[in-house]
Short mmCIF file of C-alpha atoms in Angstrom, two decimals:
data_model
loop_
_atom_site.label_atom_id
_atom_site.label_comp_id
_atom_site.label_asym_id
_atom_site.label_seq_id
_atom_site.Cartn_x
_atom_site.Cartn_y
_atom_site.Cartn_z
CA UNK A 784 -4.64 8.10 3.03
CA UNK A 785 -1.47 10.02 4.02
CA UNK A 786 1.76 7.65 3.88
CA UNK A 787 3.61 7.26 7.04
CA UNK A 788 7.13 9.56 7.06
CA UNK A 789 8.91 6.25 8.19
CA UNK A 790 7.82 4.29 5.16
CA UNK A 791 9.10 7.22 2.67
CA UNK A 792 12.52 6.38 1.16
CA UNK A 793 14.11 9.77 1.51
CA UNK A 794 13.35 9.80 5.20
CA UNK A 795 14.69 5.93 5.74
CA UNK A 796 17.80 7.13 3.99
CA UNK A 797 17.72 10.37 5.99
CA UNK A 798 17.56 8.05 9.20
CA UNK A 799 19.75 5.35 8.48
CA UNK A 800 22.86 7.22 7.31
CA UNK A 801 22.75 10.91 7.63
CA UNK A 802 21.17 10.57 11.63
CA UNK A 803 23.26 13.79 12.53
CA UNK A 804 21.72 15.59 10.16
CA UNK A 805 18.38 14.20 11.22
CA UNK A 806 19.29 15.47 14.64
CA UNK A 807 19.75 18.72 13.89
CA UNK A 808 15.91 18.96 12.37
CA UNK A 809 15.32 18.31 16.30
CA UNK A 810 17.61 20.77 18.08
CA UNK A 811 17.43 23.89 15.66
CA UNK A 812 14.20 26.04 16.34
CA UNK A 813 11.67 26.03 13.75
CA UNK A 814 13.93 23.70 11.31
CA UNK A 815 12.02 21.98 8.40
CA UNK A 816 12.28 18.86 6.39
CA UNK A 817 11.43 19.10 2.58
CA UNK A 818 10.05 15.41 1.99
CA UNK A 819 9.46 14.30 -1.28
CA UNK A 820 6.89 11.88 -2.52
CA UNK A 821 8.03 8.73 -4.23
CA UNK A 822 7.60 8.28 -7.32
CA UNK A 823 6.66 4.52 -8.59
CA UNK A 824 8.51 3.39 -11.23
CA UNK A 825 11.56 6.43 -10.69
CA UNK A 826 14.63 5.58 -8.64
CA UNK A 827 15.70 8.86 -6.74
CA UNK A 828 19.88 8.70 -6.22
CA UNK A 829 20.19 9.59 -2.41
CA UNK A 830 23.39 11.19 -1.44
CA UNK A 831 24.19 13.43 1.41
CA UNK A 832 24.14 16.45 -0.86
CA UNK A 833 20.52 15.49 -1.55
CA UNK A 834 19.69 15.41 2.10
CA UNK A 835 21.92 19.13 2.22
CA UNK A 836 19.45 20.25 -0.09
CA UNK A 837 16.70 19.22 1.74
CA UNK A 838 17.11 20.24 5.45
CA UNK A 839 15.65 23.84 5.73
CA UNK A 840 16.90 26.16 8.53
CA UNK A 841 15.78 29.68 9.58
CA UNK A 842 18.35 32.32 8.70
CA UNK A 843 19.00 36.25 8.98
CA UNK A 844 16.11 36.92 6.11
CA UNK A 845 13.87 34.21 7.86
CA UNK A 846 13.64 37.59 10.47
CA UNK A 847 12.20 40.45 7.95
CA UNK A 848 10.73 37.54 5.65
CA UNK A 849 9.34 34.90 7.47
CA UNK A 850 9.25 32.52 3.81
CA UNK A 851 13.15 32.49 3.35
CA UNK A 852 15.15 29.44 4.46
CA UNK A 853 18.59 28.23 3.93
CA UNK A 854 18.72 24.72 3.28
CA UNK A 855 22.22 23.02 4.13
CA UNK A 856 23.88 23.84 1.34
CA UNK A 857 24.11 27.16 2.69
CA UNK A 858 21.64 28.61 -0.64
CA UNK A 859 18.34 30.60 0.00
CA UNK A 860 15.15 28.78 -0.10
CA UNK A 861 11.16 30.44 -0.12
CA UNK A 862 8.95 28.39 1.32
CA UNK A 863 4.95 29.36 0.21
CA UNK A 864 1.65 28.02 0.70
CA UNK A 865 1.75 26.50 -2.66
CA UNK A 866 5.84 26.10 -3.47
CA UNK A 867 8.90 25.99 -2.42
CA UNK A 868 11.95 27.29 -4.45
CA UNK A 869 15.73 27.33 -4.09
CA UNK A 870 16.26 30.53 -5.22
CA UNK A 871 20.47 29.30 -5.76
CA UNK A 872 19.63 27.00 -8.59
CA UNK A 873 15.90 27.84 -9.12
CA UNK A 874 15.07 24.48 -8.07
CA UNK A 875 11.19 24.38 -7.44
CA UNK A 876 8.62 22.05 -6.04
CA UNK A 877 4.77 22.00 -5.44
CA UNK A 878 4.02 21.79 -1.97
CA UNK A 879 1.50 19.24 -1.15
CA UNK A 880 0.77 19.71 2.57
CA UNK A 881 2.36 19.98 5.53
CA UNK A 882 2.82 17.98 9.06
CA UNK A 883 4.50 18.18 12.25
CA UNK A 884 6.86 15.15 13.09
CA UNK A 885 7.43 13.86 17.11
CA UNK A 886 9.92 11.00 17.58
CA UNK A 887 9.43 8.62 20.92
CA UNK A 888 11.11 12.04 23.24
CA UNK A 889 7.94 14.41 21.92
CA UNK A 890 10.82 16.59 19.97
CA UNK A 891 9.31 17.66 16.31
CA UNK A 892 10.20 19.68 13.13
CA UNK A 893 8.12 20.61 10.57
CA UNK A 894 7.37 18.16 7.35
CA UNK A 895 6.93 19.67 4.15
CA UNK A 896 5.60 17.04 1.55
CA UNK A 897 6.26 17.64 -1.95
CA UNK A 898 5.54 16.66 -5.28
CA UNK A 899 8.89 16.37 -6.80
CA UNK A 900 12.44 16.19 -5.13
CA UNK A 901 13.77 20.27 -4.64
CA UNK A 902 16.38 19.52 -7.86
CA UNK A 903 16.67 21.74 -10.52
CA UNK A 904 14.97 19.83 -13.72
CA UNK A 905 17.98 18.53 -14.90
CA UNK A 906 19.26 16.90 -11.59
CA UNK A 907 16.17 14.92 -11.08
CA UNK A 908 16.87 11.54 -12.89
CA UNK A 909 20.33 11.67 -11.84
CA UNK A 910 22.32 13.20 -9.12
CA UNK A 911 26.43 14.41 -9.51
CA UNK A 912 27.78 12.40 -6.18
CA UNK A 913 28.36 8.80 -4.77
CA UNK A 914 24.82 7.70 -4.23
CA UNK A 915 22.66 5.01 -3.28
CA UNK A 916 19.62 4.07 -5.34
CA UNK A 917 16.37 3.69 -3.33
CA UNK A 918 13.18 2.98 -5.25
CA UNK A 919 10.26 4.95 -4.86
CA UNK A 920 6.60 3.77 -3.26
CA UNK A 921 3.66 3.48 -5.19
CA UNK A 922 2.03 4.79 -2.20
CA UNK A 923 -1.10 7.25 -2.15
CA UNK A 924 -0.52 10.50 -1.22
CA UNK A 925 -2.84 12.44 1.18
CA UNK A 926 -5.95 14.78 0.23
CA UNK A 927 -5.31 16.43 3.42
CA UNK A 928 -5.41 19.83 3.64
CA UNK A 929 -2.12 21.93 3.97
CA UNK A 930 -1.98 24.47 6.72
CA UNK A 931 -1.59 27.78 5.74
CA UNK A 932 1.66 30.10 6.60
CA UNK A 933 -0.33 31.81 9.43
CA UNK A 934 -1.48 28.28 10.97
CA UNK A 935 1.88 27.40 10.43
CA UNK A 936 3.22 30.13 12.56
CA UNK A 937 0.67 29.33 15.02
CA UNK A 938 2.43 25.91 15.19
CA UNK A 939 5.78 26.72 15.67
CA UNK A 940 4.92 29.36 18.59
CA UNK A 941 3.15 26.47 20.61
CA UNK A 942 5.77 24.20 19.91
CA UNK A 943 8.24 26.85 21.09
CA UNK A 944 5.99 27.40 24.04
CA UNK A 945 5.53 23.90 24.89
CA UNK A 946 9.28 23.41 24.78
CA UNK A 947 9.99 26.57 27.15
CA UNK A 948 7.63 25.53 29.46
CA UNK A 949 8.82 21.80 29.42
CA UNK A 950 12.18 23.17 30.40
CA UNK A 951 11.20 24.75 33.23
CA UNK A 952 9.59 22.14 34.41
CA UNK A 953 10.78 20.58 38.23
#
């Protein structure tokens, strides 16, 4: 059974105390979330840097590649069918599947659920800035399948098509 994106503790922090950030996954075209699962029994420190780290927009080599990202930190990210990696730290992550997410105005971005927070190995028990600890779910994750990078595409353009078409709308 896939768990809910509002009961995930990275995406309540994300809401609660970052929600400019959270807007931004709304107004940037073809913007993505990295959302990791919880781990039971690991506390994840939550700081905005985390969140930085986490928010994925397209950039200049998102044009002639279409699986490079920057996340907020301003460092390079690939995004694959299988992975994700920041190629600044190499920071890497298995990617478990992938959803689009509509709040209550129909607006969406792109969900990637991972395995693991996008940390390099090291960072993952602790993290370098004023946090907040948040305990992880015991929650089981989803069988679902993933979408692939062309069904992904596919995704974005109809978004991008319903959203042109909603604006010129009477």
């Amino acid at each position: 059974m896939a768990m809910d994106v509002h009961s995930n503790p990275f995406f309540q922090y994300l809401d609660k105390h970052h929600q400019d950030t959270c807007e931004k996954l709304f107004v940037g075209d073809n913007w993505m979330l990295v959302l990791p699962k919880p781990q039971p029994n690991h506390r994840l420190k939550m700081s905005l840097e985390l969140v930085l780290q986490h928010v994925l927009r397209p950039c200049e080599a998102t044009q002639k590649d279409s699986n490079k990202y920057q996340n907020l930190k301003d460092h390079d990210v690939e995004v694959t069918d299988s992975s994700i990696r920041n190629l600044a730290n190499s920071a890497a992550c298995k990617l478990l599947r992938t959803e689009t997410y509509y709040d209550d105005d129909f607006r969406s971005f792109l969900v990637l659920h991972t395995n693991t927070p996008l940390l390099p190995t090291s960072d993952t028990k602790r993290s370098s800035t004023t946090h907040r600890d948040v305990k992880g779910s015991s929650a089981a994750d989803s069988k679902s399948p993933k979408l692939s990078r062309q069904q992904q595409q596919q995704q974005r353009m109809m978004m991008m098509m319903m959203k042109k078409s909603s604006n010129h709308s009477p």
